[in-house]
Amino acid sequence: MKYIKILLFVSVIATSLVGCRNDDLDPNSIFDTTPPVRTEFDRWLIENYTVPFNINLVYRYSDRETSGTYNVIPAQEDKARALAIMIRHIWLDAYKEALSETFIRTYSPRVIQFIGSPQYNGTGSMTLGIAEGGLKISLLNVNSIDPDNIYIDTDNAIAEQGHKPIDLNYWFFHTMHHEFCHILTQTKDYPTDFNTISAGTYIPTDWHNKSDSEMIPEGFVSAYASEETNEDFAECYSYYVTHSEDAWQALLTRAKDGSTKIKKKMDIVRQYFHDSWEVELDSIRSVVLTRTDDIRKGNVDIKNLKF
């Protein structure tokens, strides 16, 4: 009986195969194989981000790249173009000059996304940037950029959030270094001694109700730094490399007794980058500030693409 069942089963399969051979295959692919239509900006991004650094810069709105939790809008192309040129000059090329193209290519995010509007959180805080597992950085509020009226403040480490035009150092360049620091510390941990300096004084659920001026005397470089240790570490690094020495000393003076904690934190940050990445903070800061001055003085054309 089993033998008969097996023969019947084989017969069914054979019949099915014969039927398949008689069907005509559709020569058209189910996938869209039409070559994408690329703008001049798209081609510039390939030459200036994708080829040298293996970065896909996404400026068009994509549901797949954007959280559905928040209502955000696309970045305007002229604002995205200006920001892409500035980030290439101030951030990517700064690490390339101070260290090497291999370093920034290896550890840079694979995706950088531009979002036109800010991202407002339920707590009342506003997100400036997002780092996702070392693979992606999102920058928000891109449409607030005025390419004809660029303002970058490297001489005041206490941000003026209501300044018009907006301070690009606060909104974007400090944020890029902050998120990049997260990528590096997610790859190699920083010493746990850092976590003990302000232990017991972090305010993870209430930091957004504090101002920078309030938290600096408590030993934090910003209110955001008081959320938790990872943000504290990244804020120390990013504030230091994007501000002049005069601005840094003014922050320490403003901190009064809190300056002791900030100095201890910076000693660990400086040692971590030296030991883990062979990065000297003063060297990278010097390059970043010089390149920032290029933008402020109008030595870099942020409106026209150069191939």
mmCIF file of C-alpha atoms in Angstrom:
data_model
loop_
_atom_site.group_PDB
_atom_site.id
_atom_site.type_symbol
_atom_site.label_atom_id
_atom_site.label_comp_id
_atom_site.label_asym_id
_atom_site.label_seq_id
_atom_site.Cartn_x
_atom_site.Cartn_y
_atom_site.Cartn_z
ATOM 1 C CA MET A 1 0.000 0.000 0.000
ATOM 2 C CA LYS A 2 2.802 2.401 0.895
ATOM 3 C CA TYR A 3 4.502 1.567 -2.392
ATOM 4 C CA ILE A 4 1.361 2.518 -4.372
ATOM 5 C CA LYS A 5 1.075 5.860 -2.485
ATOM 6 C CA ILE A 6 4.676 6.743 -3.276
ATOM 7 C CA LEU A 7 4.150 5.994 -6.969
ATOM 8 C CA LEU A 8 1.036 8.185 -7.026
ATOM 9 C CA PHE A 9 2.933 11.053 -5.311
ATOM 10 C CA VAL A 10 5.782 10.870 -7.826
ATOM 11 C CA SER A 11 3.257 10.880 -10.659
ATOM 12 C CA VAL A 12 1.657 14.100 -9.337
ATOM 13 C CA ILE A 13 5.052 15.831 -9.136
ATOM 14 C CA ALA A 14 5.981 14.767 -12.660
ATOM 15 C CA THR A 15 2.684 16.088 -14.008
ATOM 16 C CA SER A 16 3.262 19.406 -12.242
ATOM 17 C CA LEU A 17 6.732 19.749 -13.694
ATOM 18 C CA VAL A 18 5.468 19.073 -17.198
ATOM 19 C CA GLY A 19 2.811 21.745 -16.684
ATOM 20 C CA CYS A 20 5.439 24.246 -15.558
ATOM 21 C CA ARG A 21 7.581 23.608 -18.627
ATOM 22 C CA ASN A 22 4.664 24.472 -20.862
ATOM 23 C CA ASP A 23 4.080 27.890 -19.211
ATOM 24 C CA ASP A 24 5.564 30.965 -20.885
ATOM 25 C CA LEU A 25 7.780 33.035 -18.522
ATOM 26 C CA ASP A 26 7.175 36.785 -18.393
ATOM 27 C CA PRO A 27 10.373 38.429 -19.710
ATOM 28 C CA ASN A 28 9.684 41.567 -17.642
ATOM 29 C CA SER A 29 11.186 41.812 -14.148
ATOM 30 C CA ILE A 30 8.852 42.424 -11.214
ATOM 31 C CA PHE A 31 11.422 44.950 -9.979
ATOM 32 C CA ASP A 32 11.752 48.471 -11.310
ATOM 33 C CA THR A 33 14.995 48.457 -13.291
ATOM 34 C CA THR A 34 14.632 51.998 -14.634
ATOM 35 C CA PRO A 35 17.853 53.940 -13.917
ATOM 36 C CA PRO A 36 17.222 56.689 -11.325
ATOM 37 C CA VAL A 37 17.097 60.275 -12.532
ATOM 38 C CA ARG A 38 19.825 62.078 -10.576
ATOM 39 C CA THR A 39 20.014 65.823 -10.100
ATOM 40 C CA GLU A 40 23.240 67.791 -10.036
ATOM 41 C CA PHE A 41 23.092 67.673 -6.220
ATOM 42 C CA ASP A 42 22.668 63.893 -6.277
ATOM 43 C CA ARG A 43 25.775 63.522 -8.435
ATOM 44 C CA TRP A 44 27.712 65.874 -6.150
ATOM 45 C CA LEU A 45 26.742 63.800 -3.104
ATOM 46 C CA ILE A 46 27.977 60.635 -4.783
ATOM 47 C CA GLU A 47 31.345 62.249 -5.537
ATOM 48 C CA ASN A 48 31.737 63.987 -2.177
ATOM 49 C CA TYR A 49 30.116 61.598 0.297
ATOM 50 C CA THR A 50 29.517 58.156 -1.198
ATOM 51 C CA VAL A 51 32.747 57.557 -3.095
ATOM 52 C CA PRO A 52 35.317 58.944 -0.613
ATOM 53 C CA PHE A 53 33.545 58.129 2.668
ATOM 54 C CA ASN A 54 30.954 55.435 1.866
ATOM 55 C CA ILE A 55 28.180 57.687 3.216
ATOM 56 C CA ASN A 56 24.676 57.872 1.790
ATOM 57 C CA LEU A 57 23.353 61.364 2.494
ATOM 58 C CA VAL A 58 19.548 61.286 2.369
ATOM 59 C CA TYR A 59 17.855 64.653 1.963
ATOM 60 C CA ARG A 60 14.605 63.563 0.343
ATOM 61 C CA TYR A 61 11.847 62.516 2.719
ATOM 62 C CA SER A 62 11.556 58.747 3.128
ATOM 63 C CA ASP A 63 9.097 56.898 5.362
ATOM 64 C CA ARG A 64 11.621 54.094 5.740
ATOM 65 C CA GLU A 65 14.259 56.457 7.124
ATOM 66 C CA THR A 66 11.957 58.522 9.348
ATOM 67 C CA SER A 67 10.210 57.603 12.588
ATOM 68 C CA GLY A 68 6.444 57.594 12.254
ATOM 69 C CA THR A 69 6.144 58.759 15.857
ATOM 70 C CA TYR A 70 6.861 62.399 14.970
ATOM 71 C CA ASN A 71 5.400 64.838 12.479
ATOM 72 C CA VAL A 72 8.330 66.165 10.480
ATOM 73 C CA ILE A 73 8.734 67.712 7.035
ATOM 74 C CA PRO A 74 11.272 67.247 4.204
ATOM 75 C CA ALA A 75 14.406 69.353 3.929
ATOM 76 C CA GLN A 76 14.413 72.018 1.228
ATOM 77 C CA GLU A 77 17.082 71.279 -1.359
ATOM 78 C CA ASP A 78 18.870 74.646 -1.210
ATOM 79 C CA LYS A 79 19.159 74.362 2.597
ATOM 80 C CA ALA A 80 20.273 70.728 2.347
ATOM 81 C CA ARG A 81 22.862 71.645 -0.279
ATOM 82 C CA ALA A 82 24.350 74.411 1.897
ATOM 83 C CA LEU A 83 24.491 72.151 4.953
ATOM 84 C CA ALA A 84 26.054 69.267 2.992
ATOM 85 C CA ILE A 85 28.828 71.555 1.730
ATOM 86 C CA MET A 86 29.493 72.906 5.230
ATOM 87 C CA ILE A 87 29.510 69.478 6.893
ATOM 88 C CA ARG A 88 31.920 68.163 4.269
ATOM 89 C CA HIS A 89 34.284 71.094 4.969
ATOM 90 C CA ILE A 90 33.947 71.444 8.762
ATOM 91 C CA TRP A 91 33.421 67.846 9.846
ATOM 92 C CA LEU A 92 34.499 65.186 7.315
ATOM 93 C CA ASP A 93 37.503 67.051 5.947
ATOM 94 C CA ALA A 94 38.520 68.144 9.458
ATOM 95 C CA TYR A 95 38.985 64.524 10.567
ATOM 96 C CA LYS A 96 40.576 63.691 7.224
ATOM 97 C CA GLU A 97 43.119 66.490 7.753
ATOM 98 C CA ALA A 98 43.759 65.932 11.461
ATOM 99 C CA LEU A 99 43.830 62.124 11.256
ATOM 100 C CA SER A 100 43.247 60.345 7.960
ATOM 101 C CA GLU A 101 40.646 59.587 5.337
ATOM 102 C CA THR A 102 40.792 55.958 6.452
ATOM 103 C CA PHE A 103 39.724 56.912 9.992
ATOM 104 C CA ILE A 104 36.696 58.965 9.002
ATOM 105 C CA ARG A 105 35.725 56.480 6.281
ATOM 106 C CA THR A 106 35.908 53.586 8.750
ATOM 107 C CA TYR A 107 34.000 55.151 11.628
ATOM 108 C CA SER A 108 31.685 57.621 9.945
ATOM 109 C CA PRO A 109 27.985 56.718 9.831
ATOM 110 C CA ARG A 110 26.831 54.910 6.727
ATOM 111 C CA VAL A 111 23.771 57.173 6.439
ATOM 112 C CA ILE A 112 23.307 60.877 7.179
ATOM 113 C CA GLN A 113 19.709 62.048 6.991
ATOM 114 C CA PHE A 114 18.450 65.628 6.779
ATOM 115 C CA ILE A 115 14.990 66.493 8.147
ATOM 116 C CA GLY A 116 13.480 69.904 7.488
ATOM 117 C CA SER A 117 11.751 70.501 10.836
ATOM 118 C CA PRO A 118 12.664 69.969 14.491
ATOM 119 C CA GLN A 119 11.479 66.882 16.361
ATOM 120 C CA TYR A 120 9.492 67.812 19.456
ATOM 121 C CA ASN A 121 9.295 65.276 22.263
ATOM 122 C CA GLY A 122 6.471 64.654 24.705
ATOM 123 C CA THR A 123 8.585 66.087 27.530
ATOM 124 C CA GLY A 124 8.760 69.459 25.801
ATOM 125 C CA SER A 125 12.374 68.986 24.706
ATOM 126 C CA MET A 126 13.594 69.246 21.120
ATOM 127 C CA THR A 127 15.851 66.689 19.434
ATOM 128 C CA LEU A 128 18.723 68.180 17.410
ATOM 129 C CA GLY A 129 20.271 64.950 16.187
ATOM 130 C CA ILE A 130 19.949 61.184 16.438
ATOM 131 C CA ALA A 131 22.677 58.523 16.260
ATOM 132 C CA GLU A 132 21.421 55.014 15.534
ATOM 133 C CA GLY A 133 23.782 52.204 16.436
ATOM 134 C CA GLY A 134 26.801 53.801 14.821
ATOM 135 C CA LEU A 135 25.253 53.462 11.363
ATOM 136 C CA LYS A 136 23.114 56.546 10.919
ATOM 137 C CA ILE A 137 22.964 60.187 12.022
ATOM 138 C CA SER A 138 19.871 62.312 11.510
ATOM 139 C CA LEU A 139 20.023 66.121 11.611
ATOM 140 C CA LEU A 140 16.810 68.078 12.099
ATOM 141 C CA ASN A 141 15.605 71.662 11.592
ATOM 142 C CA VAL A 142 17.522 71.966 8.311
ATOM 143 C CA ASN A 143 14.970 74.380 6.838
ATOM 144 C CA SER A 144 15.926 77.006 9.429
ATOM 145 C CA ILE A 145 19.222 77.586 7.600
ATOM 146 C CA ASP A 146 19.518 80.828 5.633
ATOM 147 C CA PRO A 147 22.370 80.362 3.124
ATOM 148 C CA ASP A 148 22.525 84.155 2.683
ATOM 149 C CA ASN A 149 22.913 84.820 6.395
ATOM 150 C CA ILE A 150 25.265 82.332 8.048
ATOM 151 C CA TYR A 151 25.970 82.663 11.767
ATOM 152 C CA ILE A 152 28.403 80.325 13.574
ATOM 153 C CA ASP A 153 29.387 81.192 17.154
ATOM 154 C CA THR A 154 32.620 79.543 18.302
ATOM 155 C CA ASP A 155 33.363 82.202 20.922
ATOM 156 C CA ASN A 156 30.455 81.545 23.274
ATOM 157 C CA ALA A 157 29.970 78.056 24.670
ATOM 158 C CA ILE A 158 26.678 78.983 26.325
ATOM 159 C CA ALA A 159 24.177 78.660 23.514
ATOM 160 C CA GLU A 160 21.716 81.376 22.598
ATOM 161 C CA GLN A 161 18.913 79.202 21.293
ATOM 162 C CA GLY A 162 16.720 82.127 20.322
ATOM 163 C CA HIS A 163 19.403 83.905 18.306
ATOM 164 C CA LYS A 164 18.401 85.014 14.818
ATOM 165 C CA PRO A 165 19.803 83.842 12.497
ATOM 166 C CA ILE A 166 20.246 80.507 14.236
ATOM 167 C CA ASP A 167 23.700 79.500 15.476
ATOM 168 C CA LEU A 168 24.763 76.698 13.146
ATOM 169 C CA ASN A 169 27.407 75.613 15.638
ATOM 170 C CA TYR A 170 24.725 74.868 18.217
ATOM 171 C CA TRP A 171 22.194 73.316 15.829
ATOM 172 C CA PHE A 172 24.403 71.290 13.525
ATOM 173 C CA PHE A 173 28.197 71.211 13.910
ATOM 174 C CA HIS A 174 28.294 70.630 17.660
ATOM 175 C CA THR A 175 25.536 68.045 17.085
ATOM 176 C CA MET A 176 27.586 66.239 14.406
ATOM 177 C CA HIS A 177 30.574 65.924 16.732
ATOM 178 C CA HIS A 178 28.273 64.880 19.586
ATOM 179 C CA GLU A 179 26.665 62.089 17.563
ATOM 180 C CA PHE A 180 30.018 61.040 16.094
ATOM 181 C CA CYS A 181 31.353 60.744 19.645
ATOM 182 C CA HIS A 182 28.485 58.337 20.384
ATOM 183 C CA ILE A 183 29.558 56.210 17.429
ATOM 184 C CA LEU A 184 33.125 56.044 18.732
ATOM 185 C CA THR A 185 32.149 55.249 22.334
ATOM 186 C CA GLN A 186 29.718 52.595 21.101
ATOM 187 C CA THR A 187 32.707 51.019 19.353
ATOM 188 C CA LYS A 188 35.173 51.372 22.235
ATOM 189 C CA ASP A 189 33.940 52.053 25.759
ATOM 190 C CA TYR A 190 35.255 54.994 27.738
ATOM 191 C CA PRO A 191 36.578 54.481 31.317
ATOM 192 C CA THR A 192 33.860 53.960 33.927
ATOM 193 C CA ASP A 193 35.640 56.485 36.184
ATOM 194 C CA PHE A 194 33.828 59.140 34.168
ATOM 195 C CA ASN A 195 30.488 57.921 35.535
ATOM 196 C CA THR A 196 31.478 58.585 39.152
ATOM 197 C CA ILE A 197 32.289 62.301 38.811
ATOM 198 C CA SER A 198 28.665 63.496 38.750
ATOM 199 C CA ALA A 199 27.078 60.338 40.156
ATOM 200 C CA GLY A 200 23.789 61.060 41.899
ATOM 201 C CA THR A 201 23.287 64.455 40.236
ATOM 202 C CA TYR A 202 21.981 63.416 36.815
ATOM 203 C CA ILE A 203 18.361 64.353 36.130
ATOM 204 C CA PRO A 204 17.194 62.086 33.284
ATOM 205 C CA THR A 205 13.517 63.069 33.474
ATOM 206 C CA ASP A 206 13.883 66.773 34.174
ATOM 207 C CA TRP A 207 16.971 68.041 32.342
ATOM 208 C CA HIS A 208 14.848 69.731 29.667
ATOM 209 C CA ASN A 209 13.409 72.039 32.343
ATOM 210 C CA LYS A 210 16.889 73.318 33.174
ATOM 211 C CA SER A 211 18.929 75.922 31.337
ATOM 212 C CA ASP A 212 22.589 75.639 30.441
ATOM 213 C CA SER A 213 23.328 78.524 32.811
ATOM 214 C CA GLU A 214 21.733 76.594 35.676
ATOM 215 C CA MET A 215 23.593 73.340 35.075
ATOM 216 C CA ILE A 216 27.091 74.647 34.296
ATOM 217 C CA PRO A 217 27.770 75.472 37.997
ATOM 218 C CA GLU A 218 26.660 71.888 38.777
ATOM 219 C CA GLY A 219 29.561 70.529 36.731
ATOM 220 C CA PHE A 220 27.892 70.030 33.331
ATOM 221 C CA VAL A 221 28.802 71.835 30.115
ATOM 222 C CA SER A 222 25.097 72.009 29.195
ATOM 223 C CA ALA A 223 21.692 71.081 30.529
ATOM 224 C CA TYR A 224 21.557 68.159 28.097
ATOM 225 C CA ALA A 225 24.767 66.788 29.601
ATOM 226 C CA SER A 226 22.915 66.317 32.886
ATOM 227 C CA GLU A 227 20.576 63.706 31.390
ATOM 228 C CA GLU A 228 22.965 60.742 31.800
ATOM 229 C CA THR A 229 26.634 59.783 31.514
ATOM 230 C CA ASN A 230 26.747 58.964 27.780
ATOM 231 C CA GLU A 231 25.269 62.341 26.877
ATOM 232 C CA ASP A 232 27.575 64.031 29.381
ATOM 233 C CA PHE A 233 30.647 62.480 27.750
ATOM 234 C CA ALA A 234 29.549 63.402 24.218
ATOM 235 C CA GLU A 235 28.659 66.960 25.259
ATOM 236 C CA CYS A 236 32.070 67.488 26.870
ATOM 237 C CA TYR A 237 33.804 66.370 23.693
ATOM 238 C CA SER A 238 31.620 68.250 21.220
ATOM 239 C CA TYR A 239 31.579 71.527 23.168
ATOM 240 C CA TYR A 240 35.348 71.450 23.499
ATOM 241 C CA VAL A 241 36.238 70.825 19.846
ATOM 242 C CA THR A 242 33.719 73.336 18.436
ATOM 243 C CA HIS A 243 34.608 76.315 20.670
ATOM 244 C CA SER A 244 37.657 78.493 21.095
ATOM 245 C CA GLU A 245 39.916 78.341 24.130
ATOM 246 C CA ASP A 246 38.578 81.726 25.279
ATOM 247 C CA ALA A 247 35.032 80.366 25.111
ATOM 248 C CA TRP A 248 36.047 77.257 27.056
ATOM 249 C CA GLN A 249 37.779 79.274 29.778
ATOM 250 C CA ALA A 250 34.741 81.536 30.030
ATOM 251 C CA LEU A 251 32.566 78.446 30.559
ATOM 252 C CA LEU A 252 34.862 77.214 33.339
ATOM 253 C CA THR A 253 34.761 80.638 34.991
ATOM 254 C CA ARG A 254 30.971 80.585 34.792
ATOM 255 C CA ALA A 255 30.971 77.109 36.367
ATOM 256 C CA LYS A 256 32.760 78.317 39.554
ATOM 257 C CA ASP A 257 33.007 75.267 41.865
ATOM 258 C CA GLY A 258 31.517 73.104 39.131
ATOM 259 C CA SER A 259 34.641 73.676 37.032
ATOM 260 C CA THR A 260 36.456 71.035 39.079
ATOM 261 C CA LYS A 261 34.045 68.361 37.852
ATOM 262 C CA ILE A 262 34.194 69.596 34.265
ATOM 263 C CA LYS A 263 38.013 69.527 34.296
ATOM 264 C CA LYS A 264 38.041 65.976 35.693
ATOM 265 C CA LYS A 265 35.624 64.882 32.982
ATOM 266 C CA MET A 266 37.714 66.502 30.273
ATOM 267 C CA ASP A 267 40.856 64.776 31.550
ATOM 268 C CA ILE A 268 39.123 61.426 30.994
ATOM 269 C CA VAL A 269 37.698 62.482 27.611
ATOM 270 C CA ARG A 270 41.120 63.666 26.458
ATOM 271 C CA GLN A 271 42.816 60.470 27.656
ATOM 272 C CA TYR A 272 40.153 58.256 26.091
ATOM 273 C CA PHE A 273 40.588 59.791 22.645
ATOM 274 C CA HIS A 274 44.365 59.616 22.955
ATOM 275 C CA ASP A 275 44.490 55.995 24.128
ATOM 276 C CA SER A 276 41.614 54.546 22.103
ATOM 277 C CA TRP A 277 41.809 56.521 18.868
ATOM 278 C CA GLU A 278 45.203 58.278 18.861
ATOM 279 C CA VAL A 279 43.312 61.568 18.615
ATOM 280 C CA GLU A 280 44.662 64.728 20.251
ATOM 281 C CA LEU A 281 41.703 66.952 21.155
ATOM 282 C CA ASP A 282 43.599 70.199 20.711
ATOM 283 C CA SER A 283 44.705 69.148 17.239
ATOM 284 C CA ILE A 284 41.215 68.282 16.069
ATOM 285 C CA ARG A 285 39.832 71.458 17.655
ATOM 286 C CA SER A 286 42.413 73.590 15.863
ATOM 287 C CA VAL A 287 41.466 72.113 12.490
ATOM 288 C CA VAL A 288 37.712 72.360 13.185
ATOM 289 C CA LEU A 289 37.946 76.026 14.206
ATOM 290 C CA THR A 290 40.107 76.947 11.227
ATOM 291 C CA ARG A 291 37.653 75.322 8.846
ATOM 292 C CA THR A 292 34.727 76.954 10.648
ATOM 293 C CA ASP A 293 36.369 80.345 10.099
ATOM 294 C CA ASP A 294 36.552 79.530 6.393
ATOM 295 C CA ILE A 295 32.754 79.323 6.367
ATOM 296 C CA ARG A 296 32.250 82.405 8.543
ATOM 297 C CA LYS A 297 34.526 84.518 6.364
ATOM 298 C CA GLY A 298 32.798 83.400 3.179
ATOM 299 C CA ASN A 299 35.854 81.574 1.841
ATOM 300 C CA VAL A 300 33.720 78.536 1.013
ATOM 301 C CA ASP A 301 30.923 78.781 -1.556
ATOM 302 C CA ILE A 302 27.942 77.061 0.086
ATOM 303 C CA LYS A 303 25.481 77.795 -2.726
ATOM 304 C CA ASN A 304 27.192 76.448 -5.807
ATOM 305 C CA LEU A 305 28.358 72.868 -6.212
ATOM 306 C CA LYS A 306 31.918 72.296 -7.310
ATOM 307 C CA PHE A 307 32.899 68.969 -8.833
#
